[in-house]
mmCIF file of C-alpha atoms and ligand atoms in Angstrom:
data_model
loop_
_atom_site.group_PDB
_atom_site.id
_atom_site.type_symbol
_atom_site.label_atom_id
_atom_site.label_comp_id
_atom_site.label_asym_id
_atom_site.label_seq_id
_atom_site.Cartn_x
_atom_site.Cartn_y
_atom_site.Cartn_z
ATOM 1 C CA MET A 1 7.997 -18.802 10.239
ATOM 2 C CA ALA A 2 6.437 -15.335 10.548
ATOM 3 C CA VAL A 3 2.840 -14.800 9.429
ATOM 4 C CA GLY A 4 1.219 -11.597 8.161
ATOM 5 C CA ILE A 5 -1.691 -9.204 8.574
ATOM 6 C CA LEU A 6 -2.397 -6.662 5.841
ATOM 7 C CA LEU A 7 -4.455 -3.652 6.966
ATOM 8 C CA VAL A 8 -6.744 -2.923 4.031
ATOM 9 C CA GLY A 9 -9.957 -1.705 5.705
ATOM 10 C CA GLY A 10 -9.560 2.101 5.728
ATOM 11 C CA MET A 11 -11.893 4.412 3.797
ATOM 12 C CA GLY A 12 -9.051 6.134 1.947
ATOM 13 C CA THR A 13 -10.622 9.578 2.298
ATOM 14 C CA ARG A 14 -7.525 11.350 0.965
ATOM 15 C CA LEU A 15 -7.953 9.392 -2.256
ATOM 16 C CA MET A 16 -11.599 10.276 -2.779
ATOM 17 C CA PRO A 17 -13.086 10.151 -5.372
ATOM 18 C CA LEU A 18 -10.805 7.313 -6.512
ATOM 19 C CA THR A 19 -11.888 5.269 -3.496
ATOM 20 C CA LYS A 20 -15.631 5.801 -3.940
ATOM 21 C CA HIS A 21 -16.120 2.382 -5.524
ATOM 22 C CA THR A 22 -12.680 0.790 -5.062
ATOM 23 C CA PRO A 23 -10.878 0.392 -1.728
ATOM 24 C CA LYS A 24 -7.440 2.073 -1.786
ATOM 25 C CA PRO A 25 -5.480 -1.228 -1.694
ATOM 26 C CA MET A 26 -7.377 -2.486 -4.780
ATOM 27 C CA LEU A 27 -6.448 0.563 -6.896
ATOM 28 C CA THR A 28 -4.093 -0.353 -9.727
ATOM 29 C CA VAL A 29 -0.432 0.631 -9.727
ATOM 30 C CA ALA A 30 1.796 -0.750 -12.503
ATOM 31 C CA GLY A 31 -0.972 -3.009 -13.756
ATOM 32 C CA LEU A 32 -1.758 -4.721 -10.419
ATOM 33 C CA PRO A 33 -3.633 -3.832 -7.212
ATOM 34 C CA VAL A 34 -1.447 -2.202 -4.534
ATOM 35 C CA THR A 35 -2.137 -5.260 -2.338
ATOM 36 C CA GLU A 36 -0.646 -7.614 -4.935
ATOM 37 C CA HIS A 37 2.652 -5.707 -4.885
ATOM 38 C CA GLN A 38 2.653 -5.952 -1.070
ATOM 39 C CA LEU A 39 1.890 -9.673 -1.047
ATOM 40 C CA ALA A 40 4.863 -10.236 -3.371
ATOM 41 C CA MET A 41 7.056 -8.324 -0.927
ATOM 42 C CA ALA A 42 5.793 -10.437 1.995
ATOM 43 C CA ARG A 43 6.247 -13.656 -0.001
ATOM 44 C CA LYS A 44 9.845 -12.679 -0.761
ATOM 45 C CA ALA A 45 10.472 -12.490 3.008
ATOM 46 C CA GLY A 46 9.144 -16.040 3.417
ATOM 47 C CA ILE A 47 5.650 -15.099 4.655
ATOM 48 C CA THR A 48 3.110 -17.455 3.134
ATOM 49 C CA THR A 49 0.092 -17.011 5.453
ATOM 50 C CA VAL A 50 -1.566 -13.576 5.452
ATOM 51 C CA VAL A 51 -4.869 -12.285 6.832
ATOM 52 C CA LEU A 52 -6.410 -9.414 4.890
ATOM 53 C CA ALA A 53 -8.039 -7.201 7.554
ATOM 54 C CA THR A 54 -10.921 -5.697 5.593
ATOM 55 C CA SER A 55 -13.815 -3.378 6.346
ATOM 56 C CA TYR A 56 -14.628 -0.664 3.762
ATOM 57 C CA LEU A 57 -15.800 -2.354 0.511
ATOM 58 C CA SER A 58 -14.555 -5.656 1.941
ATOM 59 C CA GLU A 59 -16.443 -7.684 -0.679
ATOM 60 C CA LEU A 60 -14.050 -6.545 -3.441
ATOM 61 C CA PHE A 61 -10.970 -8.408 -2.180
ATOM 62 C CA THR A 62 -12.031 -12.074 -2.202
ATOM 63 C CA PRO A 63 -13.054 -12.350 -5.886
ATOM 64 C CA TYR A 64 -9.586 -11.165 -6.914
ATOM 65 C CA PHE A 65 -7.326 -12.820 -4.332
ATOM 66 C CA GLY A 66 -9.336 -15.957 -3.459
ATOM 67 C CA ASP A 67 -7.471 -18.396 -1.220
ATOM 68 C CA GLY A 68 -4.101 -17.033 -2.375
ATOM 69 C CA SER A 69 -2.967 -20.256 -4.045
ATOM 70 C CA LYS A 70 -2.303 -18.373 -7.323
ATOM 71 C CA TRP A 71 0.510 -16.608 -5.439
ATOM 72 C CA GLY A 72 1.663 -19.700 -3.512
ATOM 73 C CA MET A 73 0.180 -18.225 -0.338
ATOM 74 C CA LYS A 74 -2.622 -18.953 2.110
ATOM 75 C CA LEU A 75 -4.911 -15.909 2.347
ATOM 76 C CA LEU A 76 -7.557 -15.495 5.033
ATOM 77 C CA TYR A 77 -10.101 -12.689 5.425
ATOM 78 C CA ALA A 78 -11.104 -10.893 8.628
ATOM 79 C CA VAL A 79 -14.109 -8.652 7.977
ATOM 80 C CA GLU A 80 -14.999 -5.826 10.386
ATOM 81 C CA ASP A 81 -18.690 -4.907 10.209
ATOM 82 C CA SER A 82 -17.688 -1.440 11.312
ATOM 83 C CA ALA A 83 -14.065 -0.320 11.161
ATOM 84 C CA LEU A 84 -12.145 -1.195 14.352
ATOM 85 C CA GLY A 85 -9.210 1.188 13.822
ATOM 86 C CA THR A 86 -5.704 -0.035 13.046
ATOM 87 C CA ALA A 87 -5.042 -1.840 16.379
ATOM 88 C CA GLY A 88 -8.608 -3.191 16.633
ATOM 89 C CA ALA A 89 -8.175 -4.583 13.119
ATOM 90 C CA ILE A 90 -4.874 -6.248 14.059
ATOM 91 C CA ALA A 91 -6.422 -7.859 17.174
ATOM 92 C CA ASN A 92 -9.427 -9.056 15.192
ATOM 93 C CA ALA A 93 -7.332 -10.485 12.336
ATOM 94 C CA ALA A 94 -4.859 -12.213 14.691
ATOM 95 C CA GLN A 95 -7.680 -14.432 15.958
ATOM 96 C CA LEU A 96 -7.596 -16.190 12.577
ATOM 97 C CA LEU A 97 -3.885 -16.905 12.953
ATOM 98 C CA GLY A 98 -3.794 -18.495 16.427
ATOM 99 C CA THR A 99 -0.017 -18.727 16.366
ATOM 100 C CA ASP A 100 3.049 -18.162 18.530
ATOM 101 C CA ASP A 101 5.069 -17.008 15.511
ATOM 102 C CA SER A 102 6.040 -13.378 14.986
ATOM 103 C CA ILE A 103 3.239 -11.417 13.304
ATOM 104 C CA VAL A 104 4.164 -9.004 10.523
ATOM 105 C CA VAL A 105 1.657 -6.162 10.069
ATOM 106 C CA LEU A 106 1.675 -4.087 6.874
ATOM 107 C CA ASN A 107 -0.300 -0.907 6.216
ATOM 108 C CA GLY A 108 -2.126 -1.525 2.968
ATOM 109 C CA ASP A 109 -1.162 1.775 1.378
ATOM 110 C CA VAL A 110 2.625 1.628 1.298
ATOM 111 C CA LEU A 111 5.080 0.638 -1.409
ATOM 112 C CA SER A 112 8.340 -0.340 0.256
ATOM 113 C CA SER A 113 11.526 -2.048 -0.866
ATOM 114 C CA HIS A 114 12.946 -2.307 2.665
ATOM 115 C CA ASP A 115 14.569 -5.533 3.860
ATOM 116 C CA LEU A 116 11.647 -7.236 5.604
ATOM 117 C CA SER A 117 13.603 -10.465 6.204
ATOM 118 C CA GLU A 118 16.227 -8.497 8.126
ATOM 119 C CA GLN A 119 13.530 -6.635 10.099
ATOM 120 C CA ILE A 120 12.079 -9.995 11.195
ATOM 121 C CA ARG A 121 15.541 -11.375 11.989
ATOM 122 C CA GLN A 122 16.425 -8.380 14.161
ATOM 123 C CA HIS A 123 13.052 -8.493 15.934
ATOM 124 C CA GLU A 124 13.549 -12.133 16.853
ATOM 125 C CA SER A 125 17.224 -11.856 17.827
ATOM 126 C CA ASN A 126 16.460 -8.815 20.028
ATOM 127 C CA ARG A 127 13.427 -10.581 21.559
ATOM 128 C CA ALA A 128 11.540 -7.315 21.026
ATOM 129 C CA ASP A 129 7.866 -6.776 21.790
ATOM 130 C CA VAL A 130 7.420 -4.776 18.589
ATOM 131 C CA THR A 131 9.869 -3.777 15.834
ATOM 132 C CA ILE A 132 8.763 -0.811 13.734
ATOM 133 C CA HIS A 133 10.189 -0.051 10.295
ATOM 134 C CA VAL A 134 11.177 3.619 10.317
ATOM 135 C CA THR A 135 12.401 5.707 7.421
ATOM 136 C CA SER A 136 13.647 9.277 6.911
ATOM 137 C CA VAL A 137 11.638 11.906 5.041
ATOM 138 C CA GLU A 138 12.299 15.581 4.315
ATOM 139 C CA ASP A 139 8.951 16.784 5.623
ATOM 140 C CA ALA A 140 7.552 14.654 8.455
ATOM 141 C CA ARG A 141 4.398 16.699 9.126
ATOM 142 C CA ALA A 142 2.036 14.238 7.421
ATOM 143 C CA TYR A 143 3.381 11.202 9.271
ATOM 144 C CA GLY A 144 3.801 9.646 12.698
ATOM 145 C CA CYS A 145 7.169 10.737 14.117
ATOM 146 C CA VAL A 146 9.421 8.306 15.954
ATOM 147 C CA SER A 147 12.155 9.233 18.403
ATOM 148 C CA ILE A 148 14.879 6.608 18.917
ATOM 149 C CA ASP A 149 17.700 6.327 21.480
ATOM 150 C CA SER A 150 21.280 5.310 20.649
ATOM 151 C CA LEU A 151 20.437 1.621 21.234
ATOM 152 C CA GLY A 152 17.576 1.580 18.714
ATOM 153 C CA GLN A 153 14.821 1.672 21.340
ATOM 154 C CA VAL A 154 11.769 3.789 20.397
ATOM 155 C CA ILE A 155 11.333 6.394 23.151
ATOM 156 C CA ALA A 156 8.526 8.499 21.685
ATOM 157 C CA PHE A 157 5.835 7.997 19.092
ATOM 158 C CA LEU A 158 3.844 11.052 18.056
ATOM 159 C CA GLU A 159 1.161 11.156 15.371
ATOM 160 C CA LYS A 160 1.022 13.825 12.653
ATOM 161 C CA MET A 161 2.045 17.266 13.995
ATOM 162 C CA GLU A 162 2.890 20.755 12.690
ATOM 163 C CA ARG A 163 6.379 20.755 14.267
ATOM 164 C CA PRO A 164 7.705 17.192 14.004
ATOM 165 C CA ILE A 165 10.213 16.101 16.653
ATOM 166 C CA SER A 166 12.375 14.348 14.033
ATOM 167 C CA ASN A 167 12.375 13.422 10.353
ATOM 168 C CA THR A 168 12.304 9.724 11.218
ATOM 169 C CA ILE A 169 8.806 8.410 10.637
ATOM 170 C CA ASN A 170 6.687 5.331 11.143
ATOM 171 C CA ALA A 171 6.853 3.518 7.790
ATOM 172 C CA GLY A 172 3.816 1.313 8.486
ATOM 173 C CA CYS A 173 5.392 -2.151 8.814
ATOM 174 C CA TYR A 174 5.514 -3.707 12.297
ATOM 175 C CA ILE A 175 6.650 -7.052 13.679
ATOM 176 C CA PHE A 176 4.700 -8.010 16.811
ATOM 177 C CA ASP A 177 5.252 -10.578 19.496
ATOM 178 C CA PRO A 178 1.789 -12.239 19.427
ATOM 179 C CA ALA A 179 1.390 -11.751 23.207
ATOM 180 C CA ILE A 180 1.304 -7.962 22.639
ATOM 181 C CA ILE A 181 -1.561 -8.320 20.184
ATOM 182 C CA LYS A 182 -3.510 -10.525 22.620
ATOM 183 C CA ALA A 183 -3.461 -7.616 25.089
ATOM 184 C CA ILE A 184 -5.122 -5.148 22.659
ATOM 185 C CA PRO A 185 -8.738 -4.547 23.770
ATOM 186 C CA GLY A 186 -11.144 -6.362 21.436
ATOM 187 C CA HIS A 187 -14.455 -5.179 19.972
ATOM 188 C CA ARG A 188 -13.836 -1.445 20.137
ATOM 189 C CA VAL A 189 -12.042 1.076 17.948
ATOM 190 C CA VAL A 190 -8.329 1.230 18.845
ATOM 191 C CA SER A 191 -5.556 3.038 16.955
ATOM 192 C CA VAL A 192 -2.126 1.407 16.947
ATOM 193 C CA GLU A 193 -0.487 4.787 16.244
ATOM 194 C CA ARG A 194 -2.416 6.908 18.754
ATOM 195 C CA GLU A 195 -3.002 4.411 21.591
ATOM 196 C CA THR A 196 -1.127 1.117 21.414
ATOM 197 C CA PHE A 197 2.389 2.349 20.592
ATOM 198 C CA PRO A 198 2.411 5.332 23.015
ATOM 199 C CA GLU A 199 1.033 3.077 25.788
ATOM 200 C CA LEU A 200 3.605 0.352 25.143
ATOM 201 C CA ILE A 201 6.419 2.923 25.254
ATOM 202 C CA ASP A 202 5.056 4.441 28.495
ATOM 203 C CA SER A 203 4.904 1.016 30.115
ATOM 204 C CA GLY A 204 8.558 0.314 29.242
ATOM 205 C CA ARG A 205 8.002 -2.447 26.674
ATOM 206 C CA LYS A 206 10.774 -3.252 24.218
ATOM 207 C CA ILE A 207 9.761 -1.305 21.105
ATOM 208 C CA ARG A 208 12.619 -1.343 18.601
ATOM 209 C CA ALA A 209 13.161 0.725 15.468
ATOM 210 C CA PHE A 210 14.360 -0.878 12.248
ATOM 211 C CA LEU A 211 15.834 1.972 10.199
ATOM 212 C CA ASP A 212 15.933 1.255 6.480
ATOM 213 C CA ASP A 213 15.930 4.112 3.978
ATOM 214 C CA SER A 214 15.275 2.018 0.868
ATOM 215 C CA TYR A 215 12.540 3.117 -1.545
ATOM 216 C CA TRP A 216 9.359 3.922 0.417
ATOM 217 C CA LEU A 217 6.155 5.696 -0.578
ATOM 218 C CA ASP A 218 2.778 6.228 1.101
ATOM 219 C CA ILE A 219 0.368 6.074 -1.853
ATOM 220 C CA GLY A 220 -2.443 7.707 0.164
ATOM 221 C CA THR A 221 -3.025 10.708 -2.153
ATOM 222 C CA PRO A 222 -3.867 10.727 -5.901
ATOM 223 C CA LYS A 223 -0.552 12.363 -6.729
ATOM 224 C CA ALA A 224 1.391 9.785 -4.705
ATOM 225 C CA LEU A 225 -0.574 6.912 -6.226
ATOM 226 C CA LEU A 226 0.423 8.027 -9.737
ATOM 227 C CA GLN A 227 4.006 8.522 -8.536
ATOM 228 C CA GLY A 228 4.084 5.004 -7.055
ATOM 229 C CA SER A 229 2.905 3.477 -10.308
ATOM 230 C CA ARG A 230 5.519 5.387 -12.318
ATOM 231 C CA ASP A 231 8.252 4.305 -9.867
ATOM 232 C CA LEU A 232 7.283 0.645 -10.295
ATOM 233 C CA VAL A 233 7.159 0.948 -14.085
ATOM 234 C CA THR A 234 10.496 2.761 -14.387
ATOM 235 C CA GLY A 235 12.303 0.432 -11.963
ATOM 236 C CA ILE A 236 12.795 2.889 -9.081
ATOM 237 C CA ALA A 237 10.573 0.656 -6.921
ATOM 238 C CA ASP A 238 10.611 -3.150 -6.711
ATOM 239 C CA ALA A 239 8.086 -4.487 -9.234
ATOM 240 C CA SER A 240 8.775 -8.189 -8.707
ATOM 241 C CA ALA A 241 5.025 -8.831 -8.355
ATOM 242 C CA LEU A 242 4.805 -8.529 -12.141
ATOM 243 C CA LYS A 243 4.909 -11.905 -13.873
ATOM 244 C CA LEU A 244 6.270 -12.213 -17.423
ATOM 245 C CA ALA A 245 3.126 -14.042 -18.532
ATOM 246 C CA ASP A 246 0.987 -11.028 -17.540
ATOM 247 C CA ILE A 247 3.037 -8.541 -19.554
ATOM 248 C CA LEU A 248 2.871 -7.656 -23.249
ATOM 249 C CA ARG A 249 5.665 -5.081 -23.137
ATOM 250 C CA HIS A 250 7.737 -3.464 -20.395
ATOM 251 C CA ASP A 251 10.618 -1.037 -20.703
ATOM 252 C CA GLN A 252 11.936 1.905 -18.684
ATOM 253 C CA HIS A 253 9.207 4.210 -19.992
ATOM 254 C CA SER A 254 6.056 2.127 -20.074
ATOM 255 C CA LEU A 255 4.309 -1.046 -19.064
ATOM 256 C CA VAL A 256 1.625 -2.695 -21.175
ATOM 257 C CA MET A 257 -0.196 -5.647 -19.644
ATOM 258 C CA ALA A 258 -1.113 -8.755 -21.658
ATOM 259 C CA SER A 259 -4.155 -8.595 -23.926
ATOM 260 C CA ALA A 260 -4.126 -4.796 -24.097
ATOM 261 C CA SER A 261 -4.530 -3.574 -27.658
ATOM 262 C CA LEU A 262 -2.260 -0.780 -28.690
ATOM 263 C CA ASP A 263 -2.120 0.922 -32.090
ATOM 264 C CA SER A 264 1.464 1.007 -33.353
ATOM 265 C CA SER A 265 1.315 4.817 -33.679
ATOM 266 C CA ALA A 266 0.280 5.372 -30.026
ATOM 267 C CA ILE A 267 2.907 6.780 -27.637
ATOM 268 C CA ILE A 268 3.056 5.514 -24.059
ATOM 269 C CA ASP A 269 5.701 7.222 -21.919
ATOM 270 C CA CYS A 270 6.891 8.740 -18.618
ATOM 271 C CA GLY A 271 6.158 5.590 -16.607
ATOM 272 C CA SER A 272 2.589 5.046 -17.810
ATOM 273 C CA CYS A 273 0.931 1.664 -17.492
ATOM 274 C CA ILE A 274 -1.800 0.178 -19.642
ATOM 275 C CA GLY A 275 -3.969 -2.480 -17.973
ATOM 276 C CA SER A 276 -4.909 -5.810 -19.514
ATOM 277 C CA GLY A 277 -7.652 -5.607 -22.111
ATOM 278 C CA ALA A 278 -7.378 -1.804 -22.402
ATOM 279 C CA SER A 279 -7.436 -0.333 -25.888
ATOM 280 C CA ILE A 280 -5.319 2.623 -27.081
ATOM 281 C CA GLY A 281 -6.243 4.167 -30.433
ATOM 282 C CA ALA A 282 -4.062 5.436 -33.286
ATOM 283 C CA GLY A 283 -2.017 8.548 -32.500
ATOM 284 C CA ALA A 284 -3.040 8.608 -28.816
ATOM 285 C CA HIS A 285 -0.441 9.820 -26.306
ATOM 286 C CA VAL A 286 -0.517 8.478 -22.723
ATOM 287 C CA SER A 287 1.990 10.155 -20.418
ATOM 288 C CA ALA A 288 2.704 9.610 -16.677
ATOM 289 C CA SER A 289 -0.732 7.992 -16.302
ATOM 290 C CA ILE A 290 -2.528 4.845 -15.216
ATOM 291 C CA ILE A 291 -4.972 3.260 -17.663
ATOM 292 C CA GLU A 292 -6.837 0.484 -15.858
ATOM 293 C CA ALA A 293 -7.856 -2.856 -17.322
ATOM 294 C CA GLY A 294 -10.474 -2.566 -20.045
ATOM 295 C CA ALA A 295 -10.469 1.240 -20.397
ATOM 296 C CA ILE A 296 -10.737 2.599 -23.949
ATOM 297 C CA ILE A 297 -8.681 5.560 -25.187
ATOM 298 C CA GLY A 298 -9.898 6.995 -28.515
ATOM 299 C CA ARG A 299 -7.607 7.834 -31.426
ATOM 300 C CA GLY A 300 -5.656 11.062 -31.104
ATOM 301 C CA ALA A 301 -6.489 11.490 -27.396
ATOM 302 C CA THR A 302 -3.879 12.893 -24.991
ATOM 303 C CA ILE A 303 -3.803 11.655 -21.393
ATOM 304 C CA LEU A 304 -1.420 13.333 -18.946
ATOM 305 C CA ASP A 305 -0.965 12.689 -15.160
ATOM 306 C CA SER A 306 -4.347 10.961 -14.997
ATOM 307 C CA TYR A 307 -6.018 7.825 -13.703
ATOM 308 C CA ILE A 308 -8.448 6.272 -16.185
ATOM 309 C CA ALA A 309 -10.489 3.613 -14.392
ATOM 310 C CA SER A 310 -11.820 0.328 -15.776
ATOM 311 C CA GLY A 311 -14.912 0.883 -17.875
ATOM 312 C CA ALA A 312 -14.007 4.471 -18.806
ATOM 313 C CA ARG A 313 -14.070 5.522 -22.455
ATOM 314 C CA ILE A 314 -12.109 8.558 -23.652
ATOM 315 C CA ASP A 315 -13.334 10.239 -26.836
ATOM 316 C CA GLU A 316 -11.233 10.725 -29.954
ATOM 317 C CA ASN A 317 -8.865 13.728 -29.691
ATOM 318 C CA ALA A 318 -9.865 14.436 -26.063
ATOM 319 C CA LYS A 319 -7.281 16.236 -23.918
ATOM 320 C CA ILE A 320 -7.221 14.904 -20.338
ATOM 321 C CA SER A 321 -4.824 16.319 -17.750
ATOM 322 C CA ALA A 322 -4.720 15.592 -13.980
ATOM 323 C CA GLN A 323 -8.137 13.910 -14.102
ATOM 324 C CA PHE A 324 -9.693 10.855 -12.551
ATOM 325 C CA VAL A 325 -12.073 9.342 -15.077
ATOM 326 C CA THR A 326 -14.608 6.550 -14.553
ATOM 327 C CA ASP A 327 -17.436 5.344 -16.796
ATOM 328 C CA THR A 328 -19.634 8.153 -15.427
ATOM 329 C CA GLU A 329 -17.381 10.862 -13.965
ATOM 330 C CA PHE A 330 -14.555 13.280 -14.797
ATOM 331 C CA LEU A 331 -12.948 14.696 -11.648
ATOM 332 C CA SER A 332 -9.873 16.843 -11.104
ATOM 333 C CA ILE A 333 -6.979 15.336 -9.183
ATOM 334 C CA PRO A 334 -5.730 17.915 -6.659
ATOM 335 C CA THR A 335 -2.098 18.896 -7.198
HETATM 336 P P1 LIG B 401 -7.242 8.160 4.772
HETATM 337 O O1 LIG B 401 -8.677 8.175 5.193
HETATM 338 O O2 LIG B 401 -7.038 8.813 3.448
HETATM 339 O O3 LIG B 401 -6.284 8.641 5.816
HETATM 340 O O4 LIG B 401 -6.838 6.633 4.482
HETATM 341 P P2 LIG B 401 -7.124 5.317 5.360
HETATM 342 O O5 LIG B 401 -8.562 5.184 5.640
HETATM 343 O O6 LIG B 401 -6.555 4.173 4.572
HETATM 344 O O7 LIG B 401 -6.358 5.557 6.719
HETATM 345 P P3 LIG B 401 -4.803 5.418 7.016
HETATM 346 O O8 LIG B 401 -4.017 5.834 5.819
HETATM 347 O O9 LIG B 401 -4.497 6.079 8.275
HETATM 348 O O10 LIG B 401 -4.681 3.859 7.262
HETATM 349 C C1 LIG B 401 -3.449 3.164 7.238
HETATM 350 C C2 LIG B 401 -3.735 1.731 6.819
HETATM 351 O O11 LIG B 401 -4.577 1.100 7.780
HETATM 352 C C3 LIG B 401 -4.445 1.630 5.480
HETATM 353 O O12 LIG B 401 -3.897 0.547 4.805
HETATM 354 C C4 LIG B 401 -5.898 1.382 5.854
HETATM 355 O O13 LIG B 401 -6.569 0.576 4.904
HETATM 356 C C5 LIG B 401 -5.776 0.641 7.171
HETATM 357 N N1 LIG B 401 -6.877 0.937 8.097
HETATM 358 C C6 LIG B 401 -7.159 2.149 8.673
HETATM 359 N N2 LIG B 401 -8.204 2.025 9.518
HETATM 360 C C7 LIG B 401 -8.575 0.714 9.476
HETATM 361 C C8 LIG B 401 -9.609 -0.030 10.136
HETATM 362 O O14 LIG B 401 -10.398 0.475 10.928
HETATM 363 N N3 LIG B 401 -9.691 -1.360 9.833
HETATM 364 C C9 LIG B 401 -8.843 -1.968 8.952
HETATM 365 N N4 LIG B 401 -9.004 -3.278 8.715
HETATM 366 N N5 LIG B 401 -7.856 -1.298 8.337
HETATM 367 C C10 LIG B 401 -7.727 0.033 8.579
#
């Protein structure tokens, strides 16, 4: 049975200021941390043991996820004192697994509905060294580009570039033969995208592409994070991490988590989600936004395209648009 490593140690600079006090994978989309949606996806593919490879704000993961038993999983934590880069993190985390099973590595900032079970099956039946999930995008400039031959072998792997060689990109989910991970240099910063993959291709290793164009989104920017949450709420993305017991109300337009208090005259729409224990006053309108657990929205307030963090309090009749709001700050979200 395959085991997993979730890369959740990056600083999330593109999501600043949202990531100033919360690591990107712990930000809420559709009422739950991004990581929780990913664990549900891994669980669905039969993966029950996962190492969270943490570094930046590492102390915020364990209180929420614990030993994983709440999700029927075994969760372990690999903490990097200073960030080791994506490949360094994989090598470090794999030491906790000590296994000969295939190792599934997930970037911690992706929402994907691709068929992970099939990716693992193909990896094992092809006896590949690595199998990379690739997907097609219209504009590949912000991503790692992958070139594939007619047999599905990856022949080039090029990180973000102005003139991409193809619109097929690295989707951030890899299956590794554990022997490949053992060969990654330990105790120094190594990038899987910039060093490990290009080196493996150059040395003729069997690096396969698994092309699956199901729903996929990199939630690495504020705009994309809000989009991802809306997609989960409206059913465009797979929201099977949500448990009925945690939900007060869920339809195509909105999600309200249990124990939120909502005045009957408030309007929640366009894929907004209201976190548990949040309070929405009379006549308030929340549209295309994320309201985190415990936030308070005053009566008559309008919230559009915004992320209202736990502990924030929005005044009566306030008009908030494209803002990130915490208990102390109001910041514009770049468009
Ligand atoms: P940006 O700074 O906005 O690019 O975000 P990021 O820091 O998350 O970097 P990037 O999006 O390239 O990282 C892809 C995934 O790898 C994310 O899930 C990161 O959390 C994770 N990651 C990146 N660098 C490290 C690292 O040094 N250690 C660990 N454990 N994870 C990392």
